[in-house]
Amino acid sequence: MSPIGKPIVDARGINKSFNTAHVLKNVDLKVNAGEVVCIVGPSGSGKSTFLRLINGLEDIDGGQIEVGETTLPGAPKELLSVRRNVGMVFQNFNLFPHLTVLENLTLSPRRTGRMNRSGAENKARELLKRVGISEQSSKYPSQLSGGQQQRVAIARALAMEPQILLFDEPTSALDPENVNEVLNVMKELASSGITMIVVTHEMGFAREVADRIVFMADGQLLVDASPSQFFEHVEDERLRSFLSKIL
Ligand SMILES: Nc1ncnc2c1ncn2[C@@H]1O[C@H](COP(=O)(O)OP(=O)(O)OP(=O)(O)O)[C@@H](O)[C@H]1O
Ligand SMILES: [Mg+2]
């Protein structure tokens, strides 16, 4: 892992269009190793697209993103290296329904040759314990609550030992009573020093856990501030209007 203070994600002048829709407009964002950055903003502002570019899941039209030692856009080899370095947690968990919890966690480490079976299983059990669901390892995803499924998804992302974790609205699909158990796992991860970029509407979480909060609207990154500045000294009219709707 890079030392704290060195940018581990450095996006410069990022542009992205889908057909005629210009969905990211000259977006710049630096994230230092160990930082937690929350991204907030209205629907359609480009938050998910930006995460997908960082992870190499979409092509960049203009600009560059340095992710660890790798620069995107890049050759397939670079994309592979970025995807191995970056874990992603989605709103809808995206677990493999036909695999048990344990198998969901061991699949990628084994397929990529990173670990053998017993190594991958040991690591998986350790991670399931960390997210508080060690007793569920032989169940299938459909036998778990949403909060438990999301904790499995987080453990699965960690199984590849990523340097960076990206979260795209990880609690938006959960019943209210399951939100905190997922946020608590994320808080523990944040304090462990892993770099996290979190798209969320959970303003309490952002205020408490983020080192910086970033506001996106209409494809632009309009505000990048510490939590206290973000909530208390808001000069941007669109941010004020956004906050007045969700707080
Ligand atoms: N694969 C795609 N093809 C065409 N348009 C897309 C595609 N993905 C996203 N878009 C468009 O890009 C814009 C930004 O979408 P994006 O999903 O990044 O927004 P978002 O900020 O994550 O919104 P939400 O809060 O609703 O998740 C939207 O107008 C969306 O319709
Ligand atoms: Mg989105």
Coordinates of C-alpha atoms and ligand atoms in Angstrom, one line a residue:
M1 CA 0.0 0.0 0.0
S2 CA 1.2 3.5 -0.8
P3 CA 2.2 5.7 2.1
I4 CA -0.5 8.1 3.5
G5 CA -0.3 11.4 1.7
K6 CA 0.5 10.2 -1.8
P7 CA -2.4 10.3 -4.3
I8 CA -3.6 6.8 -5.1
V9 CA -6.3 8.1 -7.4
D10 CA -5.6 11.1 -9.6
A11 CA -8.3 11.9 -12.1
R12 CA -7.5 14.9 -14.4
G13 CA -9.8 16.5 -16.9
I14 CA -12.1 13.6 -17.2
N15 CA -14.7 13.7 -19.9
K16 CA -17.3 11.1 -20.8
S17 CA -20.2 11.1 -23.2
F18 CA -22.9 8.6 -24.0
N19 CA -24.0 9.4 -27.6
T20 CA -24.9 13.1 -27.4
A21 CA -25.1 13.3 -23.7
H22 CA -22.0 14.8 -22.1
V23 CA -22.2 13.2 -18.7
L24 CA -18.8 14.1 -17.2
K25 CA -17.3 17.5 -17.9
N26 CA -13.6 18.1 -17.0
V27 CA -13.8 16.3 -13.7
D28 CA -10.7 16.5 -11.5
L29 CA -10.3 14.5 -8.3
K30 CA -7.3 13.5 -6.2
V31 CA -7.6 10.9 -3.5
N32 CA -4.7 10.2 -1.1
A33 CA -3.9 6.8 0.1
G34 CA -6.0 6.1 3.3
E35 CA -8.5 8.8 2.6
V36 CA -12.3 8.4 2.6
V37 CA -14.0 10.6 0.0
C38 CA -17.8 10.7 -0.2
I39 CA -19.4 11.7 -3.5
V40 CA -22.9 13.2 -3.3
G41 CA -25.2 14.8 -5.8
P42 CA -28.5 14.6 -7.6
S43 CA -29.6 11.6 -9.7
G44 CA -28.0 11.7 -13.2
S45 CA -25.1 13.9 -12.2
G46 CA -22.6 11.3 -13.3
K47 CA -21.5 9.7 -9.9
S48 CA -21.8 6.1 -11.0
T49 CA -20.2 6.8 -14.3
F50 CA -17.2 8.4 -12.6
L51 CA -16.8 5.3 -10.3
R52 CA -17.0 3.0 -13.4
L53 CA -14.2 5.0 -15.1
I54 CA -12.0 4.7 -12.1
N55 CA -12.5 1.0 -12.1
G56 CA -11.9 0.6 -15.8
L57 CA -15.5 -0.5 -16.5
E58 CA -16.1 2.2 -19.0
D59 CA -13.7 3.9 -21.5
I60 CA -12.5 7.4 -20.8
D61 CA -13.2 9.9 -23.6
G62 CA -10.9 12.6 -22.5
G63 CA -8.4 13.0 -19.6
Q64 CA -6.5 10.5 -17.6
I65 CA -6.9 8.6 -14.3
E66 CA -3.9 7.4 -12.4
V67 CA -4.9 4.5 -10.2
G68 CA -2.0 3.3 -8.0
E69 CA 0.9 2.7 -10.4
T70 CA -1.4 2.4 -13.5
T71 CA -2.7 5.1 -15.9
L72 CA -6.0 4.9 -17.7
P73 CA -6.9 4.8 -20.6
G74 CA -4.5 1.9 -21.0
A75 CA -4.0 -1.4 -22.6
P76 CA -5.9 -4.5 -21.5
K77 CA -3.0 -5.4 -19.2
E78 CA -3.4 -2.0 -17.4
L79 CA -7.2 -2.5 -17.1
L80 CA -6.6 -5.9 -15.5
S81 CA -4.2 -4.4 -13.0
V82 CA -6.6 -1.6 -12.1
R83 CA -9.5 -4.0 -11.6
R84 CA -7.4 -6.2 -9.3
N85 CA -6.4 -3.2 -7.3
V86 CA -9.8 -1.7 -7.0
G87 CA -12.7 -3.4 -5.2
M88 CA -16.3 -2.4 -6.0
V89 CA -19.4 -2.7 -4.0
F90 CA -22.7 -2.1 -5.8
Q91 CA -26.2 -1.0 -4.6
N92 CA -27.7 -4.3 -5.5
F93 CA -24.9 -6.5 -4.0
N94 CA -24.3 -8.4 -7.3
L95 CA -23.5 -11.6 -5.4
F96 CA -23.4 -14.9 -7.4
P97 CA -26.8 -16.4 -6.5
H98 CA -25.7 -20.0 -7.3
L99 CA -22.7 -19.9 -5.0
T100 CA -22.6 -20.1 -1.2
V101 CA -21.3 -17.1 0.8
L102 CA -17.9 -18.8 1.2
E103 CA -17.7 -19.6 -2.6
N104 CA -18.6 -16.0 -3.4
L105 CA -15.6 -15.0 -1.5
T106 CA -13.1 -17.6 -2.7
L107 CA -14.0 -17.5 -6.5
S108 CA -11.9 -14.6 -7.6
P109 CA -8.8 -15.2 -5.4
R110 CA -8.8 -18.8 -6.7
R111 CA -9.6 -18.1 -10.4
T112 CA -6.9 -15.4 -10.6
G113 CA -4.4 -17.8 -9.1
R114 CA -3.9 -15.4 -6.2
M115 CA -4.6 -18.1 -3.6
N116 CA -5.0 -21.8 -3.4
R117 CA -8.2 -23.3 -2.1
S118 CA -7.3 -23.6 1.6
G119 CA -5.6 -20.1 1.6
A120 CA -8.7 -18.6 0.0
E121 CA -11.0 -20.3 2.4
N122 CA -9.0 -19.2 5.4
K123 CA -9.0 -15.6 4.2
A124 CA -12.7 -15.8 3.4
R125 CA -13.6 -17.0 7.0
E126 CA -11.4 -14.3 8.5
L127 CA -13.2 -11.6 6.4
L128 CA -16.7 -13.0 7.2
K129 CA -15.8 -12.7 10.8
R130 CA -14.6 -9.1 10.3
V131 CA -18.0 -8.2 8.7
G132 CA -19.9 -10.1 11.5
I133 CA -21.4 -13.0 9.5
S134 CA -19.1 -15.9 10.1
E135 CA -22.0 -18.2 10.9
Q136 CA -23.6 -17.7 7.4
S137 CA -20.8 -19.1 5.3
S138 CA -22.6 -22.1 3.8
K139 CA -25.8 -20.2 3.0
Y140 CA -26.8 -18.9 -0.4
P141 CA -27.3 -15.2 -0.9
S142 CA -31.1 -15.5 -1.2
Q143 CA -31.2 -16.9 2.4
L144 CA -29.7 -13.7 3.8
S145 CA -31.1 -10.3 4.6
G146 CA -30.1 -7.3 2.4
G147 CA -27.8 -6.1 5.1
Q148 CA -26.1 -9.5 5.4
Q149 CA -25.8 -9.7 1.6
Q150 CA -24.2 -6.4 1.4
R151 CA -21.7 -7.3 4.1
V152 CA -20.9 -10.5 2.1
A153 CA -20.3 -8.2 -1.0
I154 CA -17.9 -6.0 1.0
A155 CA -16.1 -9.1 2.3
R156 CA -15.9 -10.4 -1.3
A157 CA -14.4 -7.1 -2.5
L158 CA -11.8 -7.3 0.4
A159 CA -10.9 -10.9 -0.6
M160 CA -8.8 -9.6 -3.5
E161 CA -6.9 -7.4 -1.1
P162 CA -7.6 -4.2 -3.1
Q163 CA -5.8 -0.9 -2.4
I164 CA -9.0 1.0 -3.1
L165 CA -12.6 0.3 -2.4
L166 CA -15.4 2.0 -4.4
F167 CA -19.0 2.0 -3.1
D168 CA -21.9 3.0 -5.3
E169 CA -24.8 3.7 -3.0
P170 CA -24.2 0.6 -0.9
T171 CA -27.2 1.2 1.5
S172 CA -29.8 2.5 -1.0
A173 CA -31.4 -0.8 -1.6
L174 CA -31.6 -1.8 2.0
D175 CA -34.5 -1.8 4.4
P176 CA -34.0 1.0 7.0
E177 CA -33.3 -1.4 9.8
N178 CA -30.4 -2.9 7.8
V179 CA -28.6 0.3 6.9
N180 CA -26.6 0.7 10.1
E181 CA -25.0 -2.7 10.1
V182 CA -23.5 -2.0 6.7
L183 CA -22.5 1.6 7.6
N184 CA -20.8 0.2 10.7
V185 CA -18.7 -2.2 8.7
M186 CA -17.8 0.7 6.4
K187 CA -16.8 2.8 9.4
E188 CA -14.5 0.0 10.6
L189 CA -12.9 -0.3 7.2
A190 CA -12.4 3.5 7.0
S191 CA -10.6 3.5 10.3
S192 CA -8.4 0.6 9.2
G193 CA -6.8 2.9 6.6
I194 CA -8.1 1.5 3.3
T195 CA -8.7 4.1 0.7
M196 CA -12.5 4.5 0.0
I197 CA -14.6 6.4 -2.5
V198 CA -18.2 6.3 -1.5
V199 CA -21.2 7.5 -3.5
T200 CA -23.9 7.9 -0.9
H201 CA -26.9 9.8 0.3
E202 CA -26.1 9.0 3.9
M203 CA -25.1 12.5 5.0
G204 CA -24.6 11.4 8.7
F205 CA -22.1 8.8 7.5
A206 CA -20.4 11.3 5.2
R207 CA -20.1 13.9 8.0
E208 CA -18.8 11.5 10.5
V209 CA -16.4 9.3 8.4
A210 CA -15.3 11.3 5.2
D211 CA -12.1 13.2 5.1
R212 CA -13.6 15.1 2.1
I213 CA -17.1 15.4 0.6
V214 CA -17.4 16.1 -3.1
F215 CA -20.6 17.4 -4.7
M216 CA -21.4 16.6 -8.4
A217 CA -24.1 18.1 -10.4
D218 CA -24.8 18.0 -14.2
G219 CA -21.5 16.2 -14.9
Q220 CA -19.3 18.6 -13.0
L221 CA -17.5 18.4 -9.7
L222 CA -18.6 21.6 -8.1
V223 CA -17.5 21.4 -4.5
D224 CA -14.6 19.4 -2.8
A225 CA -14.4 20.2 0.9
S226 CA -13.9 18.9 4.4
P227 CA -17.2 17.8 6.1
S228 CA -17.4 20.9 8.3
Q229 CA -16.8 23.2 5.4
F230 CA -19.2 21.2 3.2
F231 CA -22.2 21.6 5.5
E232 CA -21.5 25.0 7.0
H233 CA -19.9 27.2 4.4
V234 CA -21.8 26.3 1.3
E235 CA -21.4 29.0 -1.3
D236 CA -22.6 26.9 -4.3
E237 CA -26.3 27.5 -5.0
R238 CA -26.8 24.0 -6.4
L239 CA -25.3 22.4 -3.4
R240 CA -27.5 24.5 -1.1
S241 CA -30.5 23.5 -3.0
F242 CA -29.5 19.8 -2.9
L243 CA -28.8 19.8 0.8
S244 CA -32.1 21.6 1.5
K245 CA -33.9 18.7 -0.2
I246 CA -32.2 15.8 1.5
L247 CA -31.3 17.0 5.0
Ligands
LIG1 N1 -24.4 3.1 -20.4 C1 -25.0 4.3 -20.6 N2 -25.6 4.6 -21.8 C2 -26.2 5.8 -22.0 N3 -26.3 6.7 -21.0 C3 -25.9 6.4 -19.8 C4 -25.2 5.2 -19.5 N4 -24.8 5.2 -18.2 C5 -25.2 6.4 -17.7 N5 -25.8 7.1 -18.7 C6 -26.4 8.5 -18.5 O1 -25.4 9.3 -17.9 C7 -25.9 10.2 -17.0 C8 -25.2 10.0 -15.6 O2 -25.6 8.7 -15.1 P1 -25.0 8.2 -13.7 O3 -25.6 6.8 -13.6 O4 -23.6 8.2 -13.7 O5 -25.6 9.2 -12.7 P2 -25.7 9.1 -11.1 O6 -25.2 10.4 -10.6 O7 -25.0 7.8 -10.6 O8 -27.3 9.0 -10.8 P3 -28.1 8.2 -9.7 O9 -28.0 9.1 -8.4 O10 -29.5 8.1 -10.2 O11 -27.4 6.9 -9.5 C9 -27.4 9.9 -16.9 O12 -28.0 10.9 -17.7 C10 -27.5 8.6 -17.5 O13 -28.8 8.4 -18.1
MG2 MG -25.6 6.1 -9.7

